[in-house]
Coordinates of C-alpha atoms in Angstrom, one line a residue:
X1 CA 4.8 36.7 27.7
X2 CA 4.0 40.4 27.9
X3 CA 1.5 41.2 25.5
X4 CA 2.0 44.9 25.9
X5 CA 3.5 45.6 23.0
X6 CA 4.4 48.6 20.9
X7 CA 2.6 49.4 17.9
X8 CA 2.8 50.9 14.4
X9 CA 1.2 53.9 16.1
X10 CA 3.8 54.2 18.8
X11 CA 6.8 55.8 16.9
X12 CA 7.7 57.9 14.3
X13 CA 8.0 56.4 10.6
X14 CA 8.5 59.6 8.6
X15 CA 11.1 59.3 6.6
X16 CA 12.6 56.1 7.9
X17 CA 12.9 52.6 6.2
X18 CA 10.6 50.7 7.9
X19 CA 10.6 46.7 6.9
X20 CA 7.4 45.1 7.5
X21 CA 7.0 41.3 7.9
X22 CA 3.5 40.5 6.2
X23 CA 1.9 37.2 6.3
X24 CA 1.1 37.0 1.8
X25 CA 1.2 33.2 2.1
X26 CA -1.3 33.7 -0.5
X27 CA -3.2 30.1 -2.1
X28 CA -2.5 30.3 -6.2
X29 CA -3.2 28.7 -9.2
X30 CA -1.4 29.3 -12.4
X31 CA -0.1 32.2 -11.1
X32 CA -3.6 33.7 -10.1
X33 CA -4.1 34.4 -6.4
X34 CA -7.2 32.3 -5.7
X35 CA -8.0 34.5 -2.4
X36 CA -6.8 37.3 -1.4
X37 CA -7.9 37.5 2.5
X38 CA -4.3 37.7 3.7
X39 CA -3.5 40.7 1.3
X40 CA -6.1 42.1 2.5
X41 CA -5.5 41.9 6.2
X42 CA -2.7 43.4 5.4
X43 CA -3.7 46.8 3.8
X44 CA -4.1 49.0 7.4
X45 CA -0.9 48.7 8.7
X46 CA 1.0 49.4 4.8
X47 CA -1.7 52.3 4.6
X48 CA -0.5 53.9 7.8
X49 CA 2.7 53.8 7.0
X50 CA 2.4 54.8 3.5
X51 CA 0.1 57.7 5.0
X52 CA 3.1 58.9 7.7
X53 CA 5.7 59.5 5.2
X54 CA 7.4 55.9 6.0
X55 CA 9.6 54.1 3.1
X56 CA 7.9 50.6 3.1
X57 CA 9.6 47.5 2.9
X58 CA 7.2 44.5 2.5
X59 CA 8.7 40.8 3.1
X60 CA 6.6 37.6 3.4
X61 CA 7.6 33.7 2.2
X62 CA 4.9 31.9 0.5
X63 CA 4.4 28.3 -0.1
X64 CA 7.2 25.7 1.5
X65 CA 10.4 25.9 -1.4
X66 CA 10.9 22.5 -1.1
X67 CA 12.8 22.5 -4.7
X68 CA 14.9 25.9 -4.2
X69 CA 13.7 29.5 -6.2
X70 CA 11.2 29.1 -8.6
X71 CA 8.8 31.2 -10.2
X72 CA 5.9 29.5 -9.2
X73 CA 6.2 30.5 -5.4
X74 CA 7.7 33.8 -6.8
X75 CA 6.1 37.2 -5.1
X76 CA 5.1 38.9 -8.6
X77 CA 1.5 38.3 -8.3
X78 CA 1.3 39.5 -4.9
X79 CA 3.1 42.7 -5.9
X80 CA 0.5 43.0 -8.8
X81 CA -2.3 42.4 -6.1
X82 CA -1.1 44.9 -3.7
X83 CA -0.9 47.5 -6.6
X84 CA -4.5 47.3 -7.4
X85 CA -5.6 47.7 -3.7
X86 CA -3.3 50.2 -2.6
X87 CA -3.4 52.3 -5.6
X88 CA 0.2 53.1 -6.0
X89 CA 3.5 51.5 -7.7
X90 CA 5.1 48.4 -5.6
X91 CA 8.6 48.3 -6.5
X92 CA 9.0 44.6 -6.6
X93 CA 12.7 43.3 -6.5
X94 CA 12.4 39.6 -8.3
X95 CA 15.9 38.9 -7.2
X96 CA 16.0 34.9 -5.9
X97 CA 18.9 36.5 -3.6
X98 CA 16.1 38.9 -1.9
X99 CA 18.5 41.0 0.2
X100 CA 21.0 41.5 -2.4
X101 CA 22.3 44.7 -4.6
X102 CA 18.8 44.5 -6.3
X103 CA 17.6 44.8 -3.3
X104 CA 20.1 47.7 -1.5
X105 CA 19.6 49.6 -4.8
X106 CA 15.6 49.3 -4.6
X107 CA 15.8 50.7 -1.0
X108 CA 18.6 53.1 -2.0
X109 CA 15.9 54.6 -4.3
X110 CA 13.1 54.9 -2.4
X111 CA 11.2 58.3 -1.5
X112 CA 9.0 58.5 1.8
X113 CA 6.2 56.6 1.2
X114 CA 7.2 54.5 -1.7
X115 CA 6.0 50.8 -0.9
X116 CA 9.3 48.2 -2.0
X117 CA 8.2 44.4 -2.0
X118 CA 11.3 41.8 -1.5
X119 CA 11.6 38.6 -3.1
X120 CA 10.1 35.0 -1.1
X121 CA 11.8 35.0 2.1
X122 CA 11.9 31.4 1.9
X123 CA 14.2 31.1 -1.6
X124 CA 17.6 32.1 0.5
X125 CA 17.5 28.9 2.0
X126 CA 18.1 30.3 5.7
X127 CA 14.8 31.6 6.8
X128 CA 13.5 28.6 8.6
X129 CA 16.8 27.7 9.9
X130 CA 17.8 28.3 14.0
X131 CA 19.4 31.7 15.1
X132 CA 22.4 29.9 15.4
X133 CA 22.9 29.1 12.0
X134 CA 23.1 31.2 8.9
X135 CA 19.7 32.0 9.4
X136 CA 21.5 35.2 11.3
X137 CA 23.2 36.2 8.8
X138 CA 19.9 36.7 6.8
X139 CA 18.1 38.6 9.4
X140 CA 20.9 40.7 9.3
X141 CA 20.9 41.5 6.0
X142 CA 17.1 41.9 6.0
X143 CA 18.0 44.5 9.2
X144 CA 20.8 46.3 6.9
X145 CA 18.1 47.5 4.5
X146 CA 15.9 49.7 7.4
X147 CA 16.0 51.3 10.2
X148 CA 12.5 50.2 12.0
X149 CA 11.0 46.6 12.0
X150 CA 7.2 46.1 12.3
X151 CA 5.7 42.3 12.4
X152 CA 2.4 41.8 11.0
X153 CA 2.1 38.1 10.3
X154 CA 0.5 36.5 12.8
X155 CA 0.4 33.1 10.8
X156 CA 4.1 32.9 11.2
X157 CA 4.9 34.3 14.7
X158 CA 5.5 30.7 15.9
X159 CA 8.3 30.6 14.7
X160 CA 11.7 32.1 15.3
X161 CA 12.4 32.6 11.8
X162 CA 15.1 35.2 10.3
X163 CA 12.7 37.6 8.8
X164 CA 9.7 36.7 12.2
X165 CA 12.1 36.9 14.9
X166 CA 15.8 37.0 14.9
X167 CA 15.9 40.5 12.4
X168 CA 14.5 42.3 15.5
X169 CA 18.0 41.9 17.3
X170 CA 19.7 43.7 14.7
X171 CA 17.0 46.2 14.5
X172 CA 17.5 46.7 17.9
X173 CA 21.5 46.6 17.9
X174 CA 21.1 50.1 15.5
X175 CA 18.9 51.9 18.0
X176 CA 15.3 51.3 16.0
X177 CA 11.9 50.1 16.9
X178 CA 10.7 46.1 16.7
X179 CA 6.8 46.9 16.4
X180 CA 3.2 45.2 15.7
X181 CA 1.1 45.8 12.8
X182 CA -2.7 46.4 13.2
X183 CA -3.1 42.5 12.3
X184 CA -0.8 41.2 14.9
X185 CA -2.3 43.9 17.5
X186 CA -5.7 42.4 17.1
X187 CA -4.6 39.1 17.5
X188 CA -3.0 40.3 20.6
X189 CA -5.6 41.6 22.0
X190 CA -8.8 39.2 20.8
X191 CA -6.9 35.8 21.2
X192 CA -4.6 36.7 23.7
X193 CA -6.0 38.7 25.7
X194 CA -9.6 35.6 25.7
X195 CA -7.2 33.4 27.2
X196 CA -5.4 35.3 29.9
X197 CA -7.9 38.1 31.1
X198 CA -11.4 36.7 29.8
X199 CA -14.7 38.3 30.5
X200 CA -17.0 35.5 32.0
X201 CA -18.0 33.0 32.0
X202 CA -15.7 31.7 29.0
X203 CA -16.2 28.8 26.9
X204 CA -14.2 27.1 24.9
X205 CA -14.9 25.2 21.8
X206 CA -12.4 22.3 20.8
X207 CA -13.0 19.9 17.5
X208 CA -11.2 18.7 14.7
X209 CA -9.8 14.8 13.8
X210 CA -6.8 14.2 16.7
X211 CA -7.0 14.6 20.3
X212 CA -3.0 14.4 20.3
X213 CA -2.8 17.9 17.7
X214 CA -4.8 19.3 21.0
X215 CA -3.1 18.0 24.3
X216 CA -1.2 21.2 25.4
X217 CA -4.7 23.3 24.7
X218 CA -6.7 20.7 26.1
X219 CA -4.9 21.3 29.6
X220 CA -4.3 24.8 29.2
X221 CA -8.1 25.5 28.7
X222 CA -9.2 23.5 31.4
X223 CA -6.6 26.3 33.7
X224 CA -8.7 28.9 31.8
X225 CA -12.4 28.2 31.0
X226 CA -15.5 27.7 32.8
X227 CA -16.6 25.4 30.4
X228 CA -14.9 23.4 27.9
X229 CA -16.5 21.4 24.6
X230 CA -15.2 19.0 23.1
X231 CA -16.6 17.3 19.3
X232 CA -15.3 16.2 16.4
X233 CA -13.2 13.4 15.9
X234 CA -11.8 13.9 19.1
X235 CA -14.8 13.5 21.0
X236 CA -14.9 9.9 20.4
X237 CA -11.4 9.1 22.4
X238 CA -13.0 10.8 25.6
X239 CA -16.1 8.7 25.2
X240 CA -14.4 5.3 24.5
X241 CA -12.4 6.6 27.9
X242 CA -15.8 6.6 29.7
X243 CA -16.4 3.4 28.6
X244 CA -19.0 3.5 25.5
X245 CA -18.9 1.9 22.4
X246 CA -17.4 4.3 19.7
X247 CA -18.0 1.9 16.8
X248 CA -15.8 3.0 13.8
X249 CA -15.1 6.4 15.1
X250 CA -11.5 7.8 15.1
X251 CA -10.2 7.2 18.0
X252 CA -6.3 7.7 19.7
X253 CA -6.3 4.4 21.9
X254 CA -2.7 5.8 22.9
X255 CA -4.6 8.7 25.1
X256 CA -7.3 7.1 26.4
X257 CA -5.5 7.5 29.9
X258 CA -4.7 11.1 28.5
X259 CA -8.2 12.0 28.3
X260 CA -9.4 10.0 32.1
X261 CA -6.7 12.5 33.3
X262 CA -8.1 15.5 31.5
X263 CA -11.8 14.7 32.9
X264 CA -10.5 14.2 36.1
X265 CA -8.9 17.7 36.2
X266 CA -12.0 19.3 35.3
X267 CA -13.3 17.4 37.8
X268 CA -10.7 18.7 40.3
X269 CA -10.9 22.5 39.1
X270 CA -15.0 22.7 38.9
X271 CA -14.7 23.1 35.3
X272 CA -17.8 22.0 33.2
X273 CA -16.5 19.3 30.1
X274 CA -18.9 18.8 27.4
X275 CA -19.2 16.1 25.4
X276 CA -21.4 14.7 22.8
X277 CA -24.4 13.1 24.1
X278 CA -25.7 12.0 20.0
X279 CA -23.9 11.7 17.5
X280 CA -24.7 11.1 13.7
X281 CA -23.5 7.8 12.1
X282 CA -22.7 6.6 8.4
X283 CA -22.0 3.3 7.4
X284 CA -19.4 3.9 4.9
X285 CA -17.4 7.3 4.6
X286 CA -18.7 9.7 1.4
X287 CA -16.3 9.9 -1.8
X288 CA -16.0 12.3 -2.8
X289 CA -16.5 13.8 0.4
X290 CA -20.1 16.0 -0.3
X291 CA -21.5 13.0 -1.7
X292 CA -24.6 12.2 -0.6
X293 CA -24.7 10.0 2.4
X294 CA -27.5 8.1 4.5
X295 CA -27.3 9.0 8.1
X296 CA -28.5 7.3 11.4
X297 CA -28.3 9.6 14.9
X298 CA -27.8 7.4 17.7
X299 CA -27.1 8.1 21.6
X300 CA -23.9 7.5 22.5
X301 CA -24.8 4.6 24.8
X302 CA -26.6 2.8 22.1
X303 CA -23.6 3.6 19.7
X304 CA -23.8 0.8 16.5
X305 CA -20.5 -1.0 16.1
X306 CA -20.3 -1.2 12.6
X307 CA -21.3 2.7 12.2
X308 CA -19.1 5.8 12.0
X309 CA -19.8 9.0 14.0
X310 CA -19.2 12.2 11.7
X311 CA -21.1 14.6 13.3
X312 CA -22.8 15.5 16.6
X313 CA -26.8 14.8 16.8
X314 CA -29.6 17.4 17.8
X315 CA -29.7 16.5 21.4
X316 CA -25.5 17.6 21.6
X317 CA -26.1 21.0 19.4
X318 CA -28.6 22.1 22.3
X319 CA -26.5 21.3 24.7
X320 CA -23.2 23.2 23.0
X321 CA -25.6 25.9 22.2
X322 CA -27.3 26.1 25.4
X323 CA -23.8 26.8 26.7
X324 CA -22.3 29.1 24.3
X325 CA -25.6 31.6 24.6
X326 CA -24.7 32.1 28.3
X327 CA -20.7 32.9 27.2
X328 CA -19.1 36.7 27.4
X329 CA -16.2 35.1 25.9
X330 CA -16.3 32.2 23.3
X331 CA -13.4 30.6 21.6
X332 CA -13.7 28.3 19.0
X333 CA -10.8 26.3 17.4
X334 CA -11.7 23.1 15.2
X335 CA -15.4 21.7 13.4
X336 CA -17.8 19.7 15.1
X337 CA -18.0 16.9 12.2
X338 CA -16.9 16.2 8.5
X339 CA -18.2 20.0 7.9
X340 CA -17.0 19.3 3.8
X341 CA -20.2 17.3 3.4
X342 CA -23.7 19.2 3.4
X343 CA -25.8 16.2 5.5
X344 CA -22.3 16.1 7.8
X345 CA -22.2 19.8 8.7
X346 CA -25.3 20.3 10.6
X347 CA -23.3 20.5 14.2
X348 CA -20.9 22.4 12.8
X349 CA -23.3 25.0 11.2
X350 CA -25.5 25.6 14.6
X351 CA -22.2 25.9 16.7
X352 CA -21.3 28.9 14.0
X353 CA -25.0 30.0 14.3
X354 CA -25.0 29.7 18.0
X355 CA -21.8 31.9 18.7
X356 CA -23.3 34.5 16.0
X357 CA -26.4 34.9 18.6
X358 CA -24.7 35.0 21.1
X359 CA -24.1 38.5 23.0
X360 CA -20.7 37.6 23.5
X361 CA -16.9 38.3 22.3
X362 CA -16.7 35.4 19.8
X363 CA -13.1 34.4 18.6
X364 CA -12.3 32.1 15.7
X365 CA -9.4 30.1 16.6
X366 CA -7.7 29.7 12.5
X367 CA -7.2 26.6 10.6
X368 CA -10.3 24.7 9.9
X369 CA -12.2 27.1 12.0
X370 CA -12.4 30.1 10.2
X371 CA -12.7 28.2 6.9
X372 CA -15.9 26.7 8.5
X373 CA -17.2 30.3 9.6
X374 CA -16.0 31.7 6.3
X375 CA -17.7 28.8 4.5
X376 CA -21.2 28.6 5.9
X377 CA -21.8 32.6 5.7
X378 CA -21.1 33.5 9.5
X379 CA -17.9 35.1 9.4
X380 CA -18.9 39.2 9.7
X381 CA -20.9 37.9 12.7
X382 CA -17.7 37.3 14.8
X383 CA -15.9 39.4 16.8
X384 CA -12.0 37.4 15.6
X385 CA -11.1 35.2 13.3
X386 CA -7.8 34.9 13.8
X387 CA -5.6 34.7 11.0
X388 CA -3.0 32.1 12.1
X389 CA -3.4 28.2 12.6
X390 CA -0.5 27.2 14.5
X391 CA 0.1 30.3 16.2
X392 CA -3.7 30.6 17.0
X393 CA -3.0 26.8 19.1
X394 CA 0.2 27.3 20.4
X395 CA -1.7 30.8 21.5
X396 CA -4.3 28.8 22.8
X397 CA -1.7 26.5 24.6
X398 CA -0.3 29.4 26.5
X399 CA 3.0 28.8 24.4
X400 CA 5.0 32.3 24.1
X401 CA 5.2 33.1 20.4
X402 CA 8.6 34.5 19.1
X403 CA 6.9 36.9 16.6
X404 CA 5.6 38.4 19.7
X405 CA 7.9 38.4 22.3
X406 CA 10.5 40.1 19.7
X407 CA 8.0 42.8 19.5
X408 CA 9.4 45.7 21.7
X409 CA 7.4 46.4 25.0
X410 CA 5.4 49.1 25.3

């Protein structure tokens, strides 16, 4: 996947309709945007535009539409939202059909740098569905109403969805450009380029529940990294593997021969593979989950069998941070322990502290991650926190991401 892509700054938007795929899968409640991040992120590349002269079409779904159009997943507050930070009128077109007449006539209107805001992707129905179906006949709607196509929603570029992926055929069919926003450039560069032209020695940082939602990154990494880390839940699957008692941890008995393979190739490659050396231990699991708990660190060769392992212990942060403060490049998808609960959070917290020590190029690998970071005050310390979940793993698997390969090459 070439990751030399062109950019919003790499053609001329004055005066043409350029449709913009934004990621304003905003969280709400009652109709009140609860955090505005992604708006945010959003703001340089509708700026730019705005600020060449361009007629700015905004697009984005939000929430799943499991129950067809309804106000509740309706854009309107988003179009509100953006008002306020860009300073200017967003035309929003409520229209459930979102590239109907409303629509046309909206466009039809517009003067160089007017900002228009379509309706949820998601309510026609066809935006998830495959090229082959009547998803195509969306995207080329959507492509009817402009002339250039820029995608800047990373979060959704893992998917070859009408409005992500297949509108840039049409686009390109009538002789415009299929660009990347700022936000999408910056994940291009930070995540992609970590992974396939890393400044060394790189170390990558794997947690979370489920070995299996890692496999694919698990084995790509190893190809990559110089060292690779693995807590969390996860952890405990490699170390029942090695033969230690894992008590009540989780555990994946299905890929316990998974993981001998995946220590083996690390073996075979010279790779370093970290794993917990003390972990801490509750009896019974908190509720709610920041309820107090009593905790009891143990090796993990003197593991208890009727204790749970829900974070890593002193003796593992040292040796995680030991090895992130000689990183140049650190990756980090996925907490070291149940990092929702204060006395549970401790591993989690010194990795976060650790990588914003370290005098390295720190990325954030989404999801859990980044709330983590966001969560225990570290987040202006890091170089990336990237702004996708899935796409940030399937990035980190090495998978090629439709949002980007769309994208024209430079």
């Amino acid at each position: 996947m070439s990751l030399n892509k062109k950019s919003v700054d790499d053609f001329s938007a004055k005066g043409r309709r350029v449709l913009v795929r934004c990621d304003f899968n905003v969280p709400l409640k009652d109709g009140v945007i609860t955090d505005d991040t992604r708006i945010r992120a959003a703001l340089p590349t509708i700026n730019k535009l705005i600020g060449d002269g361009a007629k700015v079409i905004l697009c984005s779904h939000l929430g799943k539409v499991k129950e067809g159009p309804n106000e509740k997943e309706s854009l309107a507050p988003v179009a509100k939202a953006l008002e306020e930070k860009l300073g200017k009128p967003v035309n929003f077109v409520s229209d459930y059909d979102v590239t109907g007449e409303a629509a046309t006539a909206a466009v039809n209107d517009m003067n160089d740098g007017d900002v228009v805001l379509l309706q949820n992707t998601r309510f026609r129905g066809k935006e998830e569905t495959k090229p082959t179906d009547a998803g195509e006949a969306f995207a080329k709607e959507l492509a009817d109403l402009a002339d250039d196509y820029v995608c800047d929603a990373f979060g959704s570029a893992h998917r070859a969805h009408a409005s992500v992926a297949v509108v840039t055929k049409y686009i390109t069919e009538k002789g415009g450009t299929n660009a990347v926003g700022y936000l999408m450039q910056k994940e291009i560069d930070f995540l992609g380029n970590a992974v396939e032209n890393p400044v060394r020695p790189f170390v990558a940082i794997l947690g979370g529940a489920k070995v299996a939602d890692k496999l694919n990154v698990i084995n790509n990494l190893l190809e990559k990294c110089d060292t690779l880390i693995i807590g969390g839940g996860m952890a405990f699957t490699f170390l029942k593997a090695q033969g230690y008692e894992i008590g009540k941890s989780l555990v994946d008995d299905e890929k316990l021969d998974y993981c001998k393979e995946m220590m083996e190739k690390a073996d075979k490659l010279g790779k370093k593979l970290l794993l917990p050396v003390d972990s801490v231990t509750i009896a019974e699991f908190p509720s709610p989950i920041d309820a107090p708990v009593d905790t009891l660190v143990c090796d993990v060769d003197k593991m208890v069998a009727d204790r749970e392992s829900c974070d890593i212990g002193p003796k593992t942060i040292e040796l995680f941070s030991d090895a992130v403060k000689s990183a140049k490049t650190v990756v980090w998808n996925g907490p070291m322990g149940v990092f929702e609960n204060p006395t549970l959070a401790k591993g989690t917290l010194a990795v976060a502290k650790a990588m914003a020590d370290a005098s390295a190029t720190t990325i954030i690998g989404g999801g859990d991650s980044a709330a983590a970071v966001n969560q225990l005050g570290y987040a202006d310390k890091m170089s990336h926190i990237s702004t996708g979940g899935g796409a940030s793993l399937e990035f980190l698997e090495g998978k090629e991401l439709p949002g980007v390969v769309a994208a024209d090459d430079k």
